[in-house]
mmCIF file with all atom_site columns, N, CA and C in Angstrom:
data_model
loop_
_atom_site.group_PDB
_atom_site.id
_atom_site.type_symbol
_atom_site.label_atom_id
_atom_site.label_alt_id
_atom_site.label_comp_id
_atom_site.label_asym_id
_atom_site.label_entity_id
_atom_site.label_seq_id
_atom_site.pdbx_PDB_ins_code
_atom_site.Cartn_x
_atom_site.Cartn_y
_atom_site.Cartn_z
_atom_site.occupancy
_atom_site.B_iso_or_equiv
_atom_site.pdbx_formal_charge
_atom_site.auth_seq_id
_atom_site.auth_comp_id
_atom_site.auth_asym_id
_atom_site.auth_atom_id
_atom_site.pdbx_PDB_model_num
ATOM 1   N N  . LYS A 1 1  ? 14.200  32.040  -16.277 1.00 64.00 ? 124 LYS A N  1
ATOM 2   C CA . LYS A 1 1  ? 14.528  30.968  -15.347 1.00 64.00 ? 124 LYS A CA 1
ATOM 3   C C  . LYS A 1 1  ? 15.605  30.081  -15.958 1.00 64.00 ? 124 LYS A C  1
ATOM 4   N N  . SER A 1 2  ? 16.409  29.548  -15.094 1.00 83.00 ? 125 SER A N  1
ATOM 5   C CA . SER A 1 2  ? 17.442  28.637  -15.579 1.00 83.00 ? 125 SER A CA 1
ATOM 6   C C  . SER A 1 2  ? 16.821  27.281  -15.893 1.00 83.00 ? 125 SER A C  1
ATOM 7   N N  . GLU A 1 3  ? 17.538  26.494  -16.637 1.00 83.00 ? 126 GLU A N  1
ATOM 8   C CA . GLU A 1 3  ? 17.045  25.158  -16.980 1.00 83.00 ? 126 GLU A CA 1
ATOM 9   C C  . GLU A 1 3  ? 16.858  24.309  -15.729 1.00 83.00 ? 126 GLU A C  1
ATOM 10  N N  . GLN A 1 4  ? 17.735  24.460  -14.766 1.00 82.00 ? 127 GLN A N  1
ATOM 11  C CA . GLN A 1 4  ? 17.611  23.698  -13.521 1.00 82.00 ? 127 GLN A CA 1
ATOM 12  C C  . GLN A 1 4  ? 16.336  24.070  -12.774 1.00 82.00 ? 127 GLN A C  1
ATOM 13  N N  . GLU A 1 5  ? 16.027  25.344  -12.720 1.00 83.00 ? 128 GLU A N  1
ATOM 14  C CA . GLU A 1 5  ? 14.789  25.777  -12.057 1.00 83.00 ? 128 GLU A CA 1
ATOM 15  C C  . GLU A 1 5  ? 13.574  25.236  -12.793 1.00 83.00 ? 128 GLU A C  1
ATOM 16  N N  . GLN A 1 6  ? 13.629  25.273  -14.108 1.00 82.00 ? 129 GLN A N  1
ATOM 17  C CA . GLN A 1 6  ? 12.517  24.772  -14.914 1.00 82.00 ? 129 GLN A CA 1
ATOM 18  C C  . GLN A 1 6  ? 12.325  23.270  -14.691 1.00 82.00 ? 129 GLN A C  1
ATOM 19  N N  . ILE A 1 7  ? 13.414  22.537  -14.673 1.00 85.00 ? 130 ILE A N  1
ATOM 20  C CA . ILE A 1 7  ? 13.333  21.088  -14.437 1.00 85.00 ? 130 ILE A CA 1
ATOM 21  C C  . ILE A 1 7  ? 12.777  20.805  -13.047 1.00 85.00 ? 130 ILE A C  1
ATOM 22  N N  . LEU A 1 8  ? 13.221  21.557  -12.061 1.00 83.00 ? 131 LEU A N  1
ATOM 23  C CA . LEU A 1 8  ? 12.717  21.388  -10.703 1.00 83.00 ? 131 LEU A CA 1
ATOM 24  C C  . LEU A 1 8  ? 11.215  21.672  -10.645 1.00 83.00 ? 131 LEU A C  1
ATOM 25  N N  . LEU A 1 9  ? 10.780  22.705  -11.324 1.00 83.00 ? 132 LEU A N  1
ATOM 26  C CA . LEU A 1 9  ? 9.356   23.034  -11.376 1.00 83.00 ? 132 LEU A CA 1
ATOM 27  C C  . LEU A 1 9  ? 8.562   21.902  -12.026 1.00 83.00 ? 132 LEU A C  1
ATOM 28  N N  . TRP A 1 10 ? 9.063   21.372  -13.125 1.00 83.00 ? 133 TRP A N  1
ATOM 29  C CA . TRP A 1 10 ? 8.391   20.248  -13.794 1.00 83.00 ? 133 TRP A CA 1
ATOM 30  C C  . TRP A 1 10 ? 8.306   19.031  -12.880 1.00 83.00 ? 133 TRP A C  1
ATOM 31  N N  . MET A 1 11 ? 9.389   18.766  -12.178 1.00 82.00 ? 134 MET A N  1
ATOM 32  C CA . MET A 1 11 ? 9.403   17.618  -11.266 1.00 82.00 ? 134 MET A CA 1
ATOM 33  C C  . MET A 1 11 ? 8.392   17.804  -10.141 1.00 82.00 ? 134 MET A C  1
ATOM 34  N N  . ASN A 1 12 ? 8.305   18.994  -9.596  1.00 80.00 ? 135 ASN A N  1
ATOM 35  C CA . ASN A 1 12 ? 7.323   19.266  -8.541  1.00 80.00 ? 135 ASN A CA 1
ATOM 36  C C  . ASN A 1 12 ? 5.900   19.107  -9.066  1.00 80.00 ? 135 ASN A C  1
ATOM 37  N N  . ASN A 1 13 ? 5.657   19.608  -10.263 1.00 79.00 ? 136 ASN A N  1
ATOM 38  C CA . ASN A 1 13 ? 4.333   19.462  -10.868 1.00 79.00 ? 136 ASN A CA 1
ATOM 39  C C  . ASN A 1 13 ? 4.012   17.996  -11.124 1.00 79.00 ? 136 ASN A C  1
ATOM 40  N N  . PHE A 1 14 ? 4.994   17.264  -11.592 1.00 81.00 ? 137 PHE A N  1
ATOM 41  C CA . PHE A 1 14 ? 4.793   15.842  -11.853 1.00 81.00 ? 137 PHE A CA 1
ATOM 42  C C  . PHE A 1 14 ? 4.462   15.097  -10.560 1.00 81.00 ? 137 PHE A C  1
ATOM 43  N N  . ASN A 1 15 ? 5.186   15.392  -9.496  1.00 78.00 ? 138 ASN A N  1
ATOM 44  C CA . ASN A 1 15 ? 4.916   14.740  -8.208  1.00 78.00 ? 138 ASN A CA 1
ATOM 45  C C  . ASN A 1 15 ? 3.518   15.066  -7.707  1.00 78.00 ? 138 ASN A C  1
ATOM 46  N N  . PHE A 1 16 ? 3.096   16.305  -7.867  1.00 77.00 ? 139 PHE A N  1
ATOM 47  C CA . PHE A 1 16 ? 1.752   16.702  -7.459  1.00 77.00 ? 139 PHE A CA 1
ATOM 48  C C  . PHE A 1 16 ? 0.703   15.914  -8.240  1.00 77.00 ? 139 PHE A C  1
ATOM 49  N N  . LEU A 1 17 ? 0.875   15.829  -9.559  1.00 76.00 ? 140 LEU A N  1
ATOM 50  C CA . LEU A 1 17 ? -0.077  15.088  -10.391 1.00 76.00 ? 140 LEU A CA 1
ATOM 51  C C  . LEU A 1 17 ? -0.072  13.603  -10.048 1.00 76.00 ? 140 LEU A C  1
ATOM 52  N N  . LYS A 1 18 ? 1.095   13.050  -9.824  1.00 77.00 ? 141 LYS A N  1
ATOM 53  C CA . LYS A 1 18 ? 1.207   11.636  -9.471  1.00 77.00 ? 141 LYS A CA 1
ATOM 54  C C  . LYS A 1 18 ? 0.481   11.353  -8.158  1.00 77.00 ? 141 LYS A C  1
ATOM 55  N N  . ASP A 1 19 ? 0.694   12.184  -7.151  1.00 76.00 ? 142 ASP A N  1
ATOM 56  C CA . ASP A 1 19 ? 0.048   11.988  -5.856  1.00 76.00 ? 142 ASP A CA 1
ATOM 57  C C  . ASP A 1 19 ? -1.466  12.091  -5.971  1.00 76.00 ? 142 ASP A C  1
ATOM 58  N N  . ASN A 1 20 ? -1.951  13.062  -6.733  1.00 74.00 ? 143 ASN A N  1
ATOM 59  C CA . ASN A 1 20 ? -3.401  13.206  -6.911  1.00 74.00 ? 143 ASN A CA 1
ATOM 60  C C  . ASN A 1 20 ? -3.976  12.016  -7.653  1.00 74.00 ? 143 ASN A C  1
ATOM 61  N N  . ASN A 1 21 ? -3.272  11.541  -8.662  1.00 78.00 ? 144 ASN A N  1
ATOM 62  C CA . ASN A 1 21 ? -3.745  10.401  -9.424  1.00 78.00 ? 144 ASN A CA 1
ATOM 63  C C  . ASN A 1 21 ? -3.801  9.156   -8.546  1.00 78.00 ? 144 ASN A C  1
ATOM 64  N N  . LEU A 1 22 ? -2.796  8.954   -7.704  1.00 77.00 ? 145 LEU A N  1
ATOM 65  C CA . LEU A 1 22 ? -2.799  7.800   -6.809  1.00 77.00 ? 145 LEU A CA 1
ATOM 66  C C  . LEU A 1 22 ? -3.937  7.887   -5.802  1.00 77.00 ? 145 LEU A C  1
ATOM 67  N N  . SER A 1 23 ? -4.259  9.080   -5.343  1.00 80.00 ? 146 SER A N  1
ATOM 68  C CA . SER A 1 23 ? -5.384  9.256   -4.421  1.00 80.00 ? 146 SER A CA 1
ATOM 69  C C  . SER A 1 23 ? -6.691  8.883   -5.102  1.00 80.00 ? 146 SER A C  1
ATOM 70  N N  . LEU A 1 24 ? -6.840  9.296   -6.344  1.00 80.00 ? 147 LEU A N  1
ATOM 71  C CA . LEU A 1 24 ? -8.049  8.970   -7.094  1.00 80.00 ? 147 LEU A CA 1
ATOM 72  C C  . LEU A 1 24 ? -8.155  7.468   -7.316  1.00 80.00 ? 147 LEU A C  1
ATOM 73  N N  . ILE A 1 25 ? -7.049  6.838   -7.652  1.00 82.00 ? 148 ILE A N  1
ATOM 74  C CA . ILE A 1 25 ? -7.046  5.391   -7.853  1.00 82.00 ? 148 ILE A CA 1
ATOM 75  C C  . ILE A 1 25 ? -7.424  4.677   -6.560  1.00 82.00 ? 148 ILE A C  1
ATOM 76  N N  . GLN A 1 26 ? -6.901  5.124   -5.434  1.00 84.00 ? 149 GLN A N  1
ATOM 77  C CA . GLN A 1 26 ? -7.227  4.509   -4.143  1.00 84.00 ? 149 GLN A CA 1
ATOM 78  C C  . GLN A 1 26 ? -8.708  4.677   -3.826  1.00 84.00 ? 149 GLN A C  1
ATOM 79  N N  . LYS A 1 27 ? -9.256  5.850   -4.099  1.00 87.00 ? 150 LYS A N  1
ATOM 80  C CA . LYS A 1 27 ? -10.681 6.097   -3.849  1.00 87.00 ? 150 LYS A CA 1
ATOM 81  C C  . LYS A 1 27 ? -11.540 5.176   -4.711  1.00 87.00 ? 150 LYS A C  1
ATOM 82  N N  . GLU A 1 28 ? -11.194 5.046   -5.992  1.00 86.00 ? 151 GLU A N  1
ATOM 83  C CA . GLU A 1 28 ? -11.948 4.164   -6.882  1.00 86.00 ? 151 GLU A CA 1
ATOM 84  C C  . GLU A 1 28 ? -11.837 2.710   -6.437  1.00 86.00 ? 151 GLU A C  1
ATOM 85  N N  . LYS A 1 29 ? -10.668 2.309   -5.973  1.00 88.00 ? 152 LYS A N  1
ATOM 86  C CA . LYS A 1 29 ? -10.467 0.946   -5.473  1.00 88.00 ? 152 LYS A CA 1
ATOM 87  C C  . LYS A 1 29 ? -11.349 0.701   -4.250  1.00 88.00 ? 152 LYS A C  1
ATOM 88  N N  . ASP A 1 30 ? -11.404 1.664   -3.337  1.00 91.00 ? 153 ASP A N  1
ATOM 89  C CA . ASP A 1 30 ? -12.228 1.528   -2.137  1.00 91.00 ? 153 ASP A CA 1
ATOM 90  C C  . ASP A 1 30 ? -13.706 1.397   -2.496  1.00 91.00 ? 153 ASP A C  1
ATOM 91  N N  . LEU A 1 31 ? -14.170 2.193   -3.454  1.00 90.00 ? 154 LEU A N  1
ATOM 92  C CA . LEU A 1 31 ? -15.570 2.107   -3.886  1.00 90.00 ? 154 LEU A CA 1
ATOM 93  C C  . LEU A 1 31 ? -15.853 0.764   -4.544  1.00 90.00 ? 154 LEU A C  1
ATOM 94  N N  . PHE A 1 32 ? -14.915 0.282   -5.350  1.00 90.00 ? 155 PHE A N  1
ATOM 95  C CA . PHE A 1 32 ? -15.071 -1.009  -6.011  1.00 90.00 ? 155 PHE A CA 1
ATOM 96  C C  . PHE A 1 32 ? -15.172 -2.130  -4.976  1.00 90.00 ? 155 PHE A C  1
ATOM 97  N N  . GLU A 1 33 ? -14.331 -2.087  -3.957  1.00 92.00 ? 156 GLU A N  1
ATOM 98  C CA . GLU A 1 33 ? -14.378 -3.096  -2.899  1.00 92.00 ? 156 GLU A CA 1
ATOM 99  C C  . GLU A 1 33 ? -15.703 -3.044  -2.148  1.00 92.00 ? 156 GLU A C  1
ATOM 100 N N  . LYS A 1 34 ? -16.222 -1.849  -1.902  1.00 92.00 ? 157 LYS A N  1
ATOM 101 C CA . LYS A 1 34 ? -17.515 -1.723  -1.220  1.00 92.00 ? 157 LYS A CA 1
ATOM 102 C C  . LYS A 1 34 ? -18.623 -2.343  -2.061  1.00 92.00 ? 157 LYS A C  1
ATOM 103 N N  . ASP A 1 35 ? -18.599 -2.079  -3.369  1.00 91.00 ? 158 ASP A N  1
ATOM 104 C CA . ASP A 1 35 ? -19.600 -2.657  -4.257  1.00 91.00 ? 158 ASP A CA 1
ATOM 105 C C  . ASP A 1 35 ? -19.520 -4.180  -4.259  1.00 91.00 ? 158 ASP A C  1
ATOM 106 N N  . LEU A 1 36 ? -18.317 -4.720  -4.271  1.00 91.00 ? 159 LEU A N  1
ATOM 107 C CA . LEU A 1 36 ? -18.155 -6.176  -4.237  1.00 91.00 ? 159 LEU A CA 1
ATOM 108 C C  . LEU A 1 36 ? -18.675 -6.763  -2.927  1.00 91.00 ? 159 LEU A C  1
ATOM 109 N N  . LYS A 1 37 ? -18.430 -6.088  -1.814  1.00 93.00 ? 160 LYS A N  1
ATOM 110 C CA . LYS A 1 37 ? -18.933 -6.563  -0.524  1.00 93.00 ? 160 LYS A CA 1
ATOM 111 C C  . LYS A 1 37 ? -20.457 -6.536  -0.499  1.00 93.00 ? 160 LYS A C  1
ATOM 112 N N  . ASP A 1 38 ? -21.046 -5.485  -1.080  1.00 92.00 ? 161 ASP A N  1
ATOM 113 C CA . ASP A 1 38 ? -22.504 -5.409  -1.154  1.00 92.00 ? 161 ASP A CA 1
ATOM 114 C C  . ASP A 1 38 ? -23.062 -6.547  -2.003  1.00 92.00 ? 161 ASP A C  1
ATOM 115 N N  . LEU A 1 39 ? -22.400 -6.857  -3.117  1.00 90.00 ? 162 LEU A N  1
ATOM 116 C CA . LEU A 1 39 ? -22.839 -7.975  -3.955  1.00 90.00 ? 162 LEU A CA 1
ATOM 117 C C  . LEU A 1 39 ? -22.722 -9.298  -3.207  1.00 90.00 ? 162 LEU A C  1
ATOM 118 N N  . ARG A 1 40 ? -21.657 -9.463  -2.458  1.00 93.00 ? 163 ARG A N  1
ATOM 119 C CA . ARG A 1 40 ? -21.476 -10.688 -1.676  1.00 93.00 ? 163 ARG A CA 1
ATOM 120 C C  . ARG A 1 40 ? -22.634 -10.867 -0.695  1.00 93.00 ? 163 ARG A C  1
ATOM 121 N N  . GLU A 1 41 ? -23.082 -9.775  -0.079  1.00 92.00 ? 164 GLU A N  1
ATOM 122 C CA . GLU A 1 41 ? -24.211 -9.852  0.849   1.00 92.00 ? 164 GLU A CA 1
ATOM 123 C C  . GLU A 1 41 ? -25.491 -10.267 0.126   1.00 92.00 ? 164 GLU A C  1
ATOM 124 N N  . ILE A 1 42 ? -25.653 -9.820  -1.104  1.00 92.00 ? 165 ILE A N  1
ATOM 125 C CA . ILE A 1 42 ? -26.838 -10.193 -1.883  1.00 92.00 ? 165 ILE A CA 1
ATOM 126 C C  . ILE A 1 42 ? -26.843 -11.695 -2.144  1.00 92.00 ? 165 ILE A C  1
ATOM 127 N N  . PHE A 1 43 ? -25.666 -12.250 -2.443  1.00 92.00 ? 166 PHE A N  1
ATOM 128 C CA . PHE A 1 43 ? -25.571 -13.682 -2.726  1.00 92.00 ? 166 PHE A CA 1
ATOM 129 C C  . PHE A 1 43 ? -25.918 -14.537 -1.511  1.00 92.00 ? 166 PHE A C  1
ATOM 130 N N  . LYS A 1 44 ? -25.874 -13.966 -0.329  1.00 94.00 ? 167 LYS A N  1
ATOM 131 C CA . LYS A 1 44 ? -26.221 -14.699 0.894   1.00 94.00 ? 167 LYS A CA 1
ATOM 132 C C  . LYS A 1 44 ? -27.732 -14.745 1.123   1.00 94.00 ? 167 LYS A C  1
ATOM 133 N N  . LYS A 1 45 ? -28.480 -13.956 0.376   1.00 94.00 ? 168 LYS A N  1
ATOM 134 C CA . LYS A 1 45 ? -29.926 -13.871 0.570   1.00 94.00 ? 168 LYS A CA 1
ATOM 135 C C  . LYS A 1 45 ? -30.626 -15.046 -0.109  1.00 94.00 ? 168 LYS A C  1
ATOM 136 N N  . ASN A 1 46 ? -31.796 -15.416 0.417   1.00 95.00 ? 169 ASN A N  1
ATOM 137 C CA . ASN A 1 46 ? -32.610 -16.419 -0.261  1.00 95.00 ? 169 ASN A CA 1
ATOM 138 C C  . ASN A 1 46 ? -33.492 -15.719 -1.299  1.00 95.00 ? 169 ASN A C  1
ATOM 139 N N  . ALA A 1 47 ? -34.229 -16.498 -2.075  1.00 94.00 ? 170 ALA A N  1
ATOM 140 C CA . ALA A 1 47 ? -35.011 -15.938 -3.186  1.00 94.00 ? 170 ALA A CA 1
ATOM 141 C C  . ALA A 1 47 ? -36.032 -14.910 -2.696  1.00 94.00 ? 170 ALA A C  1
ATOM 142 N N  . PHE A 1 48 ? -36.676 -15.172 -1.572  1.00 96.00 ? 171 PHE A N  1
ATOM 143 C CA . PHE A 1 48 ? -37.662 -14.237 -1.043  1.00 96.00 ? 171 PHE A CA 1
ATOM 144 C C  . PHE A 1 48 ? -37.003 -12.906 -0.674  1.00 96.00 ? 171 PHE A C  1
ATOM 145 N N  . GLU A 1 49 ? -35.867 -12.981 0.012   1.00 95.00 ? 172 GLU A N  1
ATOM 146 C CA . GLU A 1 49 ? -35.157 -11.761 0.410   1.00 95.00 ? 172 GLU A CA 1
ATOM 147 C C  . GLU A 1 49 ? -34.654 -10.985 -0.804  1.00 95.00 ? 172 GLU A C  1
ATOM 148 N N  . ILE A 1 50 ? -34.212 -11.702 -1.834  1.00 94.00 ? 173 ILE A N  1
ATOM 149 C CA . ILE A 1 50 ? -33.764 -11.031 -3.060  1.00 94.00 ? 173 ILE A CA 1
ATOM 150 C C  . ILE A 1 50 ? -34.942 -10.329 -3.729  1.00 94.00 ? 173 ILE A C  1
ATOM 151 N N  . GLY A 1 51 ? -36.114 -10.954 -3.694  1.00 94.00 ? 174 GLY A N  1
ATOM 152 C CA . GLY A 1 51 ? -37.305 -10.320 -4.258  1.00 94.00 ? 174 GLY A CA 1
ATOM 153 C C  . GLY A 1 51 ? -37.624 -9.007  -3.562  1.00 94.00 ? 174 GLY A C  1
ATOM 154 N N  . ILE A 1 52 ? -37.533 -8.997  -2.252  1.00 95.00 ? 175 ILE A N  1
ATOM 155 C CA . ILE A 1 52 ? -37.769 -7.762  -1.489  1.00 95.00 ? 175 ILE A CA 1
ATOM 156 C C  . ILE A 1 52 ? -36.668 -6.752  -1.792  1.00 95.00 ? 175 ILE A C  1
ATOM 157 N N  . TRP A 1 53 ? -35.418 -7.227  -1.809  1.00 94.00 ? 176 TRP A N  1
ATOM 158 C CA . TRP A 1 53 ? -34.274 -6.353  -2.069  1.00 94.00 ? 176 TRP A CA 1
ATOM 159 C C  . TRP A 1 53 ? -34.390 -5.687  -3.435  1.00 94.00 ? 176 TRP A C  1
ATOM 160 N N  . TRP A 1 54 ? -34.934 -6.424  -4.419  1.00 95.00 ? 177 TRP A N  1
ATOM 161 C CA . TRP A 1 54 ? -35.008 -5.933  -5.797  1.00 95.00 ? 177 TRP A CA 1
ATOM 162 C C  . TRP A 1 54 ? -35.735 -4.592  -5.880  1.00 95.00 ? 177 TRP A C  1
ATOM 163 N N  . PHE A 1 55 ? -36.692 -4.368  -5.000  1.00 96.00 ? 178 PHE A N  1
ATOM 164 C CA . PHE A 1 55 ? -37.475 -3.134  -5.025  1.00 96.00 ? 178 PHE A CA 1
ATOM 165 C C  . PHE A 1 55 ? -37.014 -2.129  -3.965  1.00 96.00 ? 178 PHE A C  1
ATOM 166 N N  . SER A 1 56 ? -35.845 -2.345  -3.402  1.00 96.00 ? 179 SER A N  1
ATOM 167 C CA . SER A 1 56 ? -35.371 -1.495  -2.306  1.00 96.00 ? 179 SER A CA 1
ATOM 168 C C  . SER A 1 56 ? -34.496 -0.348  -2.798  1.00 96.00 ? 179 SER A C  1
ATOM 169 N N  . LYS A 1 57 ? -34.341 0.628   -1.921  1.00 96.00 ? 180 LYS A N  1
ATOM 170 C CA . LYS A 1 57 ? -33.426 1.744   -2.191  1.00 96.00 ? 180 LYS A CA 1
ATOM 171 C C  . LYS A 1 57 ? -31.988 1.247   -2.219  1.00 96.00 ? 180 LYS A C  1
ATOM 172 N N  . GLU A 1 58 ? -31.692 0.246   -1.423  1.00 93.00 ? 181 GLU A N  1
ATOM 173 C CA . GLU A 1 58 ? -30.343 -0.342  -1.399  1.00 93.00 ? 181 GLU A CA 1
ATOM 174 C C  . GLU A 1 58 ? -29.942 -0.826  -2.795  1.00 93.00 ? 181 GLU A C  1
ATOM 175 N N  . LYS A 1 59 ? -30.867 -1.458  -3.496  1.00 94.00 ? 182 LYS A N  1
ATOM 176 C CA . LYS A 1 59 ? -30.598 -1.936  -4.857  1.00 94.00 ? 182 LYS A CA 1
ATOM 177 C C  . LYS A 1 59 ? -30.375 -0.758  -5.795  1.00 94.00 ? 182 LYS A C  1
ATOM 178 N N  . GLU A 1 60 ? -31.205 0.266   -5.681  1.00 95.00 ? 183 GLU A N  1
ATOM 179 C CA . GLU A 1 60 ? -31.051 1.455   -6.530  1.00 95.00 ? 183 GLU A CA 1
ATOM 180 C C  . GLU A 1 60 ? -29.695 2.118   -6.303  1.00 95.00 ? 183 GLU A C  1
ATOM 181 N N  . ASP A 1 61 ? -29.297 2.232   -5.037  1.00 94.00 ? 184 ASP A N  1
ATOM 182 C CA . ASP A 1 61 ? -28.003 2.854   -4.717  1.00 94.00 ? 184 ASP A CA 1
ATOM 183 C C  . ASP A 1 61 ? -26.841 2.045   -5.284  1.00 94.00 ? 184 ASP A C  1
ATOM 184 N N  . LEU A 1 62 ? -26.908 0.736   -5.131  1.00 92.00 ? 185 LEU A N  1
ATOM 185 C CA . LEU A 1 62 ? -25.850 -0.123  -5.663  1.00 92.00 ? 185 LEU A CA 1
ATOM 186 C C  . LEU A 1 62 ? -25.790 -0.020  -7.182  1.00 92.00 ? 185 LEU A C  1
ATOM 187 N N  . GLU A 1 63 ? -26.937 -0.025  -7.812  1.00 93.00 ? 186 GLU A N  1
ATOM 188 C CA . GLU A 1 63 ? -26.985 0.092   -9.271  1.00 93.00 ? 186 GLU A CA 1
ATOM 189 C C  . GLU A 1 63 ? -26.382 1.421   -9.740  1.00 93.00 ? 186 GLU A C  1
ATOM 190 N N  . LYS A 1 64 ? -26.690 2.511   -9.046  1.00 93.00 ? 187 LYS A N  1
ATOM 191 C CA . LYS A 1 64 ? -26.127 3.821   -9.397  1.00 93.00 ? 187 LYS A CA 1
ATOM 192 C C  . LYS A 1 64 ? -24.612 3.828   -9.247  1.00 93.00 ? 187 LYS A C  1
ATOM 193 N N  . ARG A 1 65 ? -24.125 3.267   -8.133  1.00 90.00 ? 188 ARG A N  1
ATOM 194 C CA . ARG A 1 65 ? -22.673 3.235   -7.905  1.00 90.00 ? 188 ARG A CA 1
ATOM 195 C C  . ARG A 1 65 ? -21.963 2.411   -8.973  1.00 90.00 ? 188 ARG A C  1
ATOM 196 N N  . ILE A 1 66 ? -22.545 1.288   -9.332  1.00 89.00 ? 189 ILE A N  1
ATOM 197 C CA . ILE A 1 66 ? -21.932 0.443   -10.359 1.00 89.00 ? 189 ILE A CA 1
ATOM 198 C C  . ILE A 1 66 ? -21.949 1.152   -11.702 1.00 89.00 ? 189 ILE A C  1
ATOM 199 N N  . ASN A 1 67 ? -23.055 1.784   -12.036 1.00 90.00 ? 190 ASN A N  1
ATOM 200 C CA . ASN A 1 67 ? -23.122 2.516   -13.307 1.00 90.00 ? 190 ASN A CA 1
ATOM 201 C C  . ASN A 1 67 ? -22.101 3.647   -13.351 1.00 90.00 ? 190 ASN A C  1
ATOM 202 N N  . GLU A 1 68 ? -21.924 4.352   -12.230 1.00 87.00 ? 191 GLU A N  1
ATOM 203 C CA . GLU A 1 68 ? -20.920 5.421   -12.169 1.00 87.00 ? 191 GLU A CA 1
ATOM 204 C C  . GLU A 1 68 ? -19.514 4.854   -12.347 1.00 87.00 ? 191 GLU A C  1
ATOM 205 N N  . SER A 1 69 ? -19.268 3.716   -11.739 1.00 83.00 ? 192 SER A N  1
ATOM 206 C CA . SER A 1 69 ? -17.940 3.096   -11.848 1.00 83.00 ? 192 SER A CA 1
ATOM 207 C C  . SER A 1 69 ? -17.626 2.670   -13.274 1.00 83.00 ? 192 SER A C  1
ATOM 208 N N  . LEU A 1 70 ? -18.648 2.295   -14.007 1.00 83.00 ? 193 LEU A N  1
ATOM 209 C CA . LEU A 1 70 ? -18.438 1.789   -15.368 1.00 83.00 ? 193 LEU A CA 1
ATOM 210 C C  . LEU A 1 70 ? -18.364 2.884   -16.418 1.00 83.00 ? 193 LEU A C  1
ATOM 211 N N  . LYS A 1 71 ? -18.581 4.120   -16.031 1.00 81.00 ? 194 LYS A N  1
ATOM 212 C CA . LYS A 1 71 ? -18.503 5.225   -17.001 1.00 81.00 ? 194 LYS A CA 1
ATOM 213 C C  . LYS A 1 71 ? -17.087 5.488   -17.402 1.00 81.00 ? 194 LYS A C  1
#
């Protein structure tokens, strides 16, 4: 292959990797925003509601998502 073809191939590969990386970053950003919105809803609860929430599946799911995000 000529150097020009090789450079073109590298550029195409780079663009593919860049696009995939940006998609992953956008997905992580969307998940982070969802987690923040869920936390905001928790802050609106009173102590009794937080006590009930503490033992809920909703709390377990949020905790799992946050732990995954922090890995």
